[in-house]
């Protein structure tokens, strides 16, 4: 792969297909006011950024002389955003039969021990990133392992592909095997060096990453807070209130705290660039505090169901009284698929089990602009506003014989038809529905 193929090509290019993106949040505004749809649209990209979007017939006279890639019968959307995933757990996806704490001990910790070997880490990172692109995910918030080598390996691979990725070294100084432990001081020093090396290099961003309160002492959590003060534009990424036994153990370890979230809050880790995975067992007061702090939750339904953790209260997170930013997370390897479409499928079922509804447009919003807002990247990615980075995917809504049978029309022509087709795509779609993935206007993956 050469520099010319990695970074945006100079000049104008355009892409013709049905176009869908979101301009507002359909959890709070009428869906038709939030959806932007062109049944026959043209997306124009200039040096990797969106230049113009609109109906093909209205725009084509201005752009007849530039290269146009046409995808008849297909749908172009912004790339999917995964707000919580572990790249070292790729090889242990679908590990049988445990709940969270037992699963970590039996499967996760031994697997993550391999990632001190940088060459091994680079091999897994390369596979992992290809798998994301193959599933239409163009940005992810990623756990590495406790070893700095695992972070360097990941960022080297992501940088070579010009990807917008956020990642960080796990901080973990207790309640884990000795070979995975750092100290409060070493976690601070190593994280600081990684921030200086990688944060804002190209499209990369760094996340201070204590695994969860169970595996960090108060001293280490305070060191994480110190990093956030010293580097206020980095992220904080951790787990929160995933499992009933986990919450009980946190209460034992931190008797002075009012709850799980408070263990982070006292260390200065709850802010607008803080993303907490899961939140299945949150109290009303914790939802309120997350809303006040403008923090985000990564909703990980395939993982929550696989580990038996519970049903996330999406309706409470998206309430009008105390709204919380929410994105979708695959949480591989407890999550069972790299596909955001499959993740949205399971999110719909979680909502159903709670007596709620999650529409296709709401779910696809969470997968794109909602995820970008959760990661405070909505000024750069998430929809097709002019000037934004042109990470997008081409979706085949008739990717399988059954999907073709279910959607006999070549393409939706109205919003009502689109809503139906988008819902079937969300329920029946997976990696097979991703025809192509573009990064900054450059083809990064195409289905063979």
PDB file of N, CA, C and O in Angstrom, residues 64-116:
ATOM      1  N   UNK A  64     -20.287  16.913 -14.711  1.00  0.00           N
ATOM      2  CA  UNK A  64     -20.204  15.899 -15.769  1.00  0.00           C
ATOM      3  C   UNK A  64     -18.769  15.505 -16.094  1.00  0.00           C
ATOM      4  O   UNK A  64     -18.510  14.392 -16.547  1.00  0.00           O
ATOM      5  N   UNK A  65     -17.836  16.411 -15.863  1.00  0.00           N
ATOM      6  CA  UNK A  65     -16.462  16.172 -16.304  1.00  0.00           C
ATOM      7  C   UNK A  65     -15.604  15.447 -15.254  1.00  0.00           C
ATOM      8  O   UNK A  65     -14.436  15.177 -15.500  1.00  0.00           O
ATOM      9  N   UNK A  66     -16.164  15.153 -14.076  1.00  0.00           N
ATOM     10  CA  UNK A  66     -15.351  14.504 -13.035  1.00  0.00           C
ATOM     11  C   UNK A  66     -15.686  13.019 -12.971  1.00  0.00           C
ATOM     12  O   UNK A  66     -16.752  12.590 -13.429  1.00  0.00           O
ATOM     13  N   UNK A  67     -14.796  12.212 -12.382  1.00  0.00           N
ATOM     14  CA  UNK A  67     -15.086  10.772 -12.265  1.00  0.00           C
ATOM     15  C   UNK A  67     -16.303  10.531 -11.369  1.00  0.00           C
ATOM     16  O   UNK A  67     -16.379  11.066 -10.265  1.00  0.00           O
ATOM     17  N   UNK A  68     -17.256   9.742 -11.851  1.00  0.00           N
ATOM     18  CA  UNK A  68     -18.451   9.408 -11.076  1.00  0.00           C
ATOM     19  C   UNK A  68     -18.549   7.891 -10.944  1.00  0.00           C
ATOM     20  O   UNK A  68     -18.572   7.173 -11.945  1.00  0.00           O
ATOM     21  N   UNK A  69     -18.579   7.411  -9.711  1.00  0.00           N
ATOM     22  CA  UNK A  69     -18.792   5.992  -9.438  1.00  0.00           C
ATOM     23  C   UNK A  69     -20.275   5.786  -9.170  1.00  0.00           C
ATOM     24  O   UNK A  69     -20.836   6.416  -8.264  1.00  0.00           O
ATOM     25  N   UNK A  70     -20.919   4.934  -9.947  1.00  0.00           N
ATOM     26  CA  UNK A  70     -22.359   4.711  -9.807  1.00  0.00           C
ATOM     27  C   UNK A  70     -22.631   3.365  -9.158  1.00  0.00           C
ATOM     28  O   UNK A  70     -21.990   2.360  -9.488  1.00  0.00           O
ATOM     29  N   UNK A  71     -23.582   3.385  -8.238  1.00  0.00           N
ATOM     30  CA  UNK A  71     -24.001   2.169  -7.547  1.00  0.00           C
ATOM     31  C   UNK A  71     -25.516   2.046  -7.667  1.00  0.00           C
ATOM     32  O   UNK A  71     -26.252   2.322  -6.717  1.00  0.00           O
ATOM     33  N   UNK A  72     -26.014   1.650  -8.850  1.00  0.00           N
ATOM     34  CA  UNK A  72     -27.473   1.587  -9.043  1.00  0.00           C
ATOM     35  C   UNK A  72     -28.127   0.601  -8.086  1.00  0.00           C
ATOM     36  O   UNK A  72     -27.620  -0.505  -7.850  1.00  0.00           O
ATOM     37  N   UNK A  73     -29.237   1.019  -7.498  1.00  0.00           N
ATOM     38  CA  UNK A  73     -29.992   0.160  -6.592  1.00  0.00           C
ATOM     39  C   UNK A  73     -29.407   0.049  -5.204  1.00  0.00           C
ATOM     40  O   UNK A  73     -29.945  -0.678  -4.368  1.00  0.00           O
ATOM     41  N   UNK A  74     -28.324   0.783  -4.927  1.00  0.00           N
ATOM     42  CA  UNK A  74     -27.688   0.678  -3.619  1.00  0.00           C
ATOM     43  C   UNK A  74     -27.853   1.976  -2.828  1.00  0.00           C
ATOM     44  O   UNK A  74     -28.340   2.979  -3.346  1.00  0.00           O
ATOM     45  N   UNK A  75     -27.469   1.915  -1.571  1.00  0.00           N
ATOM     46  CA  UNK A  75     -27.662   3.018  -0.636  1.00  0.00           C
ATOM     47  C   UNK A  75     -26.306   3.447  -0.075  1.00  0.00           C
ATOM     48  O   UNK A  75     -25.555   2.620   0.448  1.00  0.00           O
ATOM     49  N   UNK A  76     -25.998   4.738  -0.180  1.00  0.00           N
ATOM     50  CA  UNK A  76     -24.790   5.292   0.427  1.00  0.00           C
ATOM     51  C   UNK A  76     -25.166   5.974   1.732  1.00  0.00           C
ATOM     52  O   UNK A  76     -26.117   6.761   1.788  1.00  0.00           O
ATOM     53  N   UNK A  77     -24.422   5.634   2.793  1.00  0.00           N
ATOM     54  CA  UNK A  77     -24.599   6.234   4.115  1.00  0.00           C
ATOM     55  C   UNK A  77     -23.237   6.614   4.679  1.00  0.00           C
ATOM     56  O   UNK A  77     -22.210   6.084   4.248  1.00  0.00           O
ATOM     57  N   UNK A  78     -23.188   7.502   5.675  1.00  0.00           N
ATOM     58  CA  UNK A  78     -21.933   7.712   6.404  1.00  0.00           C
ATOM     59  C   UNK A  78     -21.460   6.393   7.004  1.00  0.00           C
ATOM     60  O   UNK A  78     -22.261   5.515   7.336  1.00  0.00           O
ATOM     61  N   UNK A  79     -20.148   6.239   7.169  1.00  0.00           N
ATOM     62  CA  UNK A  79     -19.607   5.027   7.765  1.00  0.00           C
ATOM     63  C   UNK A  79     -20.127   4.827   9.180  1.00  0.00           C
ATOM     64  O   UNK A  79     -20.413   5.782   9.910  1.00  0.00           O
ATOM     65  N   UNK A  80     -20.237   3.564   9.581  1.00  0.00           N
ATOM     66  CA  UNK A  80     -20.711   3.245  10.921  1.00  0.00           C
ATOM     67  C   UNK A  80     -19.634   3.570  11.967  1.00  0.00           C
ATOM     68  O   UNK A  80     -18.434   3.511  11.689  1.00  0.00           O
ATOM     69  N   UNK A  81     -20.099   3.894  13.176  1.00  0.00           N
ATOM     70  CA  UNK A  81     -19.212   4.263  14.286  1.00  0.00           C
ATOM     71  C   UNK A  81     -19.457   3.300  15.434  1.00  0.00           C
ATOM     72  O   UNK A  81     -20.586   3.147  15.909  1.00  0.00           O
ATOM     73  N   UNK A  82     -18.399   2.636  15.859  1.00  0.00           N
ATOM     74  CA  UNK A  82     -18.456   1.655  16.950  1.00  0.00           C
ATOM     75  C   UNK A  82     -17.864   2.314  18.192  1.00  0.00           C
ATOM     76  O   UNK A  82     -16.669   2.602  18.242  1.00  0.00           O
ATOM     77  N   UNK A  83     -18.685   2.531  19.215  1.00  0.00           N
ATOM     78  CA  UNK A  83     -18.233   3.299  20.373  1.00  0.00           C
ATOM     79  C   UNK A  83     -17.631   2.452  21.489  1.00  0.00           C
ATOM     80  O   UNK A  83     -17.259   2.995  22.536  1.00  0.00           O
ATOM     81  N   UNK A  84     -17.490   1.132  21.265  1.00  0.00           N
ATOM     82  CA  UNK A  84     -16.807   0.303  22.276  1.00  0.00           C
ATOM     83  C   UNK A  84     -16.476  -1.051  21.700  1.00  0.00           C
ATOM     84  O   UNK A  84     -17.365  -1.837  21.348  1.00  0.00           O
ATOM     85  N   UNK A  85     -15.159  -1.363  21.624  1.00  0.00           N
ATOM     86  CA  UNK A  85     -14.708  -2.650  21.094  1.00  0.00           C
ATOM     87  C   UNK A  85     -13.291  -2.904  21.595  1.00  0.00           C
ATOM     88  O   UNK A  85     -12.534  -1.969  21.855  1.00  0.00           O
ATOM     89  N   UNK A  86     -12.926  -4.198  21.748  1.00  0.00           N
ATOM     90  CA  UNK A  86     -11.597  -4.595  22.226  1.00  0.00           C
ATOM     91  C   UNK A  86     -10.856  -5.306  21.091  1.00  0.00           C
ATOM     92  O   UNK A  86     -11.210  -6.443  20.745  1.00  0.00           O
ATOM     93  N   UNK A  87      -9.800  -4.714  20.556  1.00  0.00           N
ATOM     94  CA  UNK A  87      -9.125  -5.421  19.468  1.00  0.00           C
ATOM     95  C   UNK A  87      -8.364  -6.666  19.942  1.00  0.00           C
ATOM     96  O   UNK A  87      -8.315  -7.663  19.203  1.00  0.00           O
ATOM     97  N   UNK A  88      -7.795  -6.715  21.169  1.00  0.00           N
ATOM     98  CA  UNK A  88      -7.108  -7.946  21.572  1.00  0.00           C
ATOM     99  C   UNK A  88      -8.042  -9.141  21.786  1.00  0.00           C
ATOM    100  O   UNK A  88      -7.570 -10.271  21.913  1.00  0.00           O
ATOM    101  N   UNK A  89      -9.330  -8.900  21.839  1.00  0.00           N
ATOM    102  CA  UNK A  89     -10.273 -10.000  22.073  1.00  0.00           C
ATOM    103  C   UNK A  89     -10.823 -10.593  20.771  1.00  0.00           C
ATOM    104  O   UNK A  89     -11.710 -11.454  20.798  1.00  0.00           O
ATOM    105  N   UNK A  90     -10.273 -10.155  19.636  1.00  0.00           N
ATOM    106  CA  UNK A  90     -10.771 -10.639  18.344  1.00  0.00           C
ATOM    107  C   UNK A  90     -10.742 -12.161  18.267  1.00  0.00           C
ATOM    108  O   UNK A  90     -11.702 -12.803  17.820  1.00  0.00           O
ATOM    109  N   UNK A  91      -9.648 -12.763  18.708  1.00  0.00           N
ATOM    110  CA  UNK A  91      -9.482 -14.204  18.540  1.00  0.00           C
ATOM    111  C   UNK A  91     -10.286 -15.027  19.538  1.00  0.00           C
ATOM    112  O   UNK A  91     -10.355 -16.261  19.409  1.00  0.00           O
ATOM    113  N   UNK A  92     -10.908 -14.388  20.524  1.00  0.00           N
ATOM    114  CA  UNK A  92     -11.667 -15.156  21.513  1.00  0.00           C
ATOM    115  C   UNK A  92     -13.155 -14.838  21.447  1.00  0.00           C
ATOM    116  O   UNK A  92     -13.908 -15.161  22.357  1.00  0.00           O
ATOM    117  N   UNK A  93     -13.590 -14.222  20.347  1.00  0.00           N
ATOM    118  CA  UNK A  93     -15.015 -13.998  20.156  1.00  0.00           C
ATOM    119  C   UNK A  93     -15.739 -15.353  20.197  1.00  0.00           C
ATOM    120  O   UNK A  93     -15.190 -16.374  19.782  1.00  0.00           O
ATOM    121  N   UNK A  94     -16.929 -15.364  20.765  1.00  0.00           N
ATOM    122  CA  UNK A  94     -17.742 -16.589  20.866  1.00  0.00           C
ATOM    123  C   UNK A  94     -17.096 -17.635  21.773  1.00  0.00           C
ATOM    124  O   UNK A  94     -17.077 -18.822  21.473  1.00  0.00           O
ATOM    125  N   UNK A  95     -16.574 -17.167  22.914  1.00  0.00           N
ATOM    126  CA  UNK A  95     -16.053 -18.090  23.932  1.00  0.00           C
ATOM    127  C   UNK A  95     -17.197 -18.481  24.874  1.00  0.00           C
ATOM    128  O   UNK A  95     -17.866 -17.623  25.431  1.00  0.00           O
ATOM    129  N   UNK A  96     -17.388 -19.754  25.082  1.00  0.00           N
ATOM    130  CA  UNK A  96     -18.631 -20.290  25.653  1.00  0.00           C
ATOM    131  C   UNK A  96     -18.781 -20.127  27.161  1.00  0.00           C
ATOM    132  O   UNK A  96     -17.853 -20.325  27.927  1.00  0.00           O
ATOM    133  N   UNK A  97     -20.006 -19.753  27.567  1.00  0.00           N
ATOM    134  CA  UNK A  97     -20.600 -20.184  28.806  1.00  0.00           C
ATOM    135  C   UNK A  97     -20.253 -19.523  30.116  1.00  0.00           C
ATOM    136  O   UNK A  97     -20.338 -20.177  31.134  1.00  0.00           O
ATOM    137  N   UNK A  98     -19.861 -18.252  30.135  1.00  0.00           N
ATOM    138  CA  UNK A  98     -19.577 -17.610  31.420  1.00  0.00           C
ATOM    139  C   UNK A  98     -20.244 -16.237  31.475  1.00  0.00           C
ATOM    140  O   UNK A  98     -20.580 -15.655  30.447  1.00  0.00           O
ATOM    141  N   UNK A  99     -20.404 -15.716  32.701  1.00  0.00           N
ATOM    142  CA  UNK A  99     -20.786 -14.324  32.851  1.00  0.00           C
ATOM    143  C   UNK A  99     -19.518 -13.492  33.030  1.00  0.00           C
ATOM    144  O   UNK A  99     -18.405 -14.019  33.049  1.00  0.00           O
ATOM    145  N   UNK A 100     -19.698 -12.196  33.151  1.00  0.00           N
ATOM    146  CA  UNK A 100     -18.593 -11.262  32.979  1.00  0.00           C
ATOM    147  C   UNK A 100     -17.326 -11.615  33.747  1.00  0.00           C
ATOM    148  O   UNK A 100     -16.255 -11.785  33.155  1.00  0.00           O
ATOM    149  N   UNK A 101     -17.395 -11.706  35.072  1.00  0.00           N
ATOM    150  CA  UNK A 101     -16.174 -11.828  35.864  1.00  0.00           C
ATOM    151  C   UNK A 101     -15.466 -13.157  35.609  1.00  0.00           C
ATOM    152  O   UNK A 101     -14.231 -13.212  35.506  1.00  0.00           O
ATOM    153  N   UNK A 102     -16.229 -14.225  35.471  1.00  0.00           N
ATOM    154  CA  UNK A 102     -15.645 -15.525  35.173  1.00  0.00           C
ATOM    155  C   UNK A 102     -15.073 -15.558  33.753  1.00  0.00           C
ATOM    156  O   UNK A 102     -14.027 -16.159  33.495  1.00  0.00           O
ATOM    157  N   UNK A 103     -15.772 -14.902  32.847  1.00  0.00           N
ATOM    158  CA  UNK A 103     -15.357 -14.843  31.435  1.00  0.00           C
ATOM    159  C   UNK A 103     -14.025 -14.109  31.294  1.00  0.00           C
ATOM    160  O   UNK A 103     -13.141 -14.535  30.537  1.00  0.00           O
ATOM    161  N   UNK A 104     -13.860 -13.021  32.038  1.00  0.00           N
ATOM    162  CA  UNK A 104     -12.594 -12.296  32.009  1.00  0.00           C
ATOM    163  C   UNK A 104     -11.436 -13.200  32.457  1.00  0.00           C
ATOM    164  O   UNK A 104     -10.381 -13.252  31.822  1.00  0.00           O
ATOM    165  N   UNK A 105     -11.643 -13.907  33.568  1.00  0.00           N
ATOM    166  CA  UNK A 105     -10.577 -14.747  34.122  1.00  0.00           C
ATOM    167  C   UNK A 105     -10.254 -15.925  33.214  1.00  0.00           C
ATOM    168  O   UNK A 105      -9.077 -16.251  32.984  1.00  0.00           O
ATOM    169  N   UNK A 106     -11.282 -16.568  32.683  1.00  0.00           N
ATOM    170  CA  UNK A 106     -11.091 -17.798  31.913  1.00  0.00           C
ATOM    171  C   UNK A 106     -10.562 -17.543  30.508  1.00  0.00           C
ATOM    172  O   UNK A 106      -9.710 -18.300  30.008  1.00  0.00           O
ATOM    173  N   UNK A 107     -11.060 -16.483  29.852  1.00  0.00           N
ATOM    174  CA  UNK A 107     -10.743 -16.273  28.439  1.00  0.00           C
ATOM    175  C   UNK A 107      -9.944 -15.002  28.161  1.00  0.00           C
ATOM    176  O   UNK A 107      -8.955 -15.019  27.436  1.00  0.00           O
ATOM    177  N   UNK A 108     -10.418 -13.877  28.724  1.00  0.00           N
ATOM    178  CA  UNK A 108      -9.888 -12.589  28.300  1.00  0.00           C
ATOM    179  C   UNK A 108      -8.453 -12.363  28.746  1.00  0.00           C
ATOM    180  O   UNK A 108      -7.586 -12.015  27.930  1.00  0.00           O
ATOM    181  N   UNK A 109      -8.196 -12.527  30.026  1.00  0.00           N
ATOM    182  CA  UNK A 109      -6.861 -12.211  30.527  1.00  0.00           C
ATOM    183  C   UNK A 109      -5.774 -13.070  29.878  1.00  0.00           C
ATOM    184  O   UNK A 109      -4.732 -12.542  29.470  1.00  0.00           O
ATOM    185  N   UNK A 110      -5.953 -14.377  29.734  1.00  0.00           N
ATOM    186  CA  UNK A 110      -4.919 -15.160  29.045  1.00  0.00           C
ATOM    187  C   UNK A 110      -4.682 -14.704  27.603  1.00  0.00           C
ATOM    188  O   UNK A 110      -3.541 -14.661  27.134  1.00  0.00           O
ATOM    189  N   UNK A 111      -5.756 -14.341  26.911  1.00  0.00           N
ATOM    190  CA  UNK A 111      -5.614 -13.881  25.521  1.00  0.00           C
ATOM    191  C   UNK A 111      -4.859 -12.563  25.460  1.00  0.00           C
ATOM    192  O   UNK A 111      -3.953 -12.380  24.629  1.00  0.00           O
ATOM    193  N   UNK A 112      -5.202 -11.625  26.328  1.00  0.00           N
ATOM    194  CA  UNK A 112      -4.555 -10.312  26.277  1.00  0.00           C
ATOM    195  C   UNK A 112      -3.068 -10.389  26.644  1.00  0.00           C
ATOM    196  O   UNK A 112      -2.290  -9.516  26.252  1.00  0.00           O
ATOM    197  N   UNK A 113      -2.681 -11.454  27.361  1.00  0.00           N
ATOM    198  CA  UNK A 113      -1.272 -11.625  27.696  1.00  0.00           C
ATOM    199  C   UNK A 113      -0.369 -11.775  26.479  1.00  0.00           C
ATOM    200  O   UNK A 113       0.846 -11.551  26.570  1.00  0.00           O
ATOM    201  N   UNK A 114      -0.923 -12.139  25.332  1.00  0.00           N
ATOM    202  CA  UNK A 114      -0.130 -12.323  24.108  1.00  0.00           C
ATOM    203  C   UNK A 114       0.314 -10.993  23.494  1.00  0.00           C
ATOM    204  O   UNK A 114       1.179 -10.978  22.620  1.00  0.00           O
ATOM    205  N   UNK A 115      -0.275  -9.880  23.946  1.00  0.00           N
ATOM    206  CA  UNK A 115      -0.111  -8.630  23.216  1.00  0.00           C
ATOM    207  C   UNK A 115       1.087  -7.798  23.649  1.00  0.00           C
ATOM    208  O   UNK A 115       1.264  -6.674  23.202  1.00  0.00           O
ATOM    209  N   UNK A 116       1.955  -8.380  24.475  1.00  0.00           N
ATOM    210  CA  UNK A 116       3.251  -7.764  24.725  1.00  0.00           C
ATOM    211  C   UNK A 116       4.163  -7.928  23.511  1.00  0.00           C
ATOM    212  O   UNK A 116       5.070  -7.144  23.279  1.00  0.00           O
TER     213      UNK A 116
END
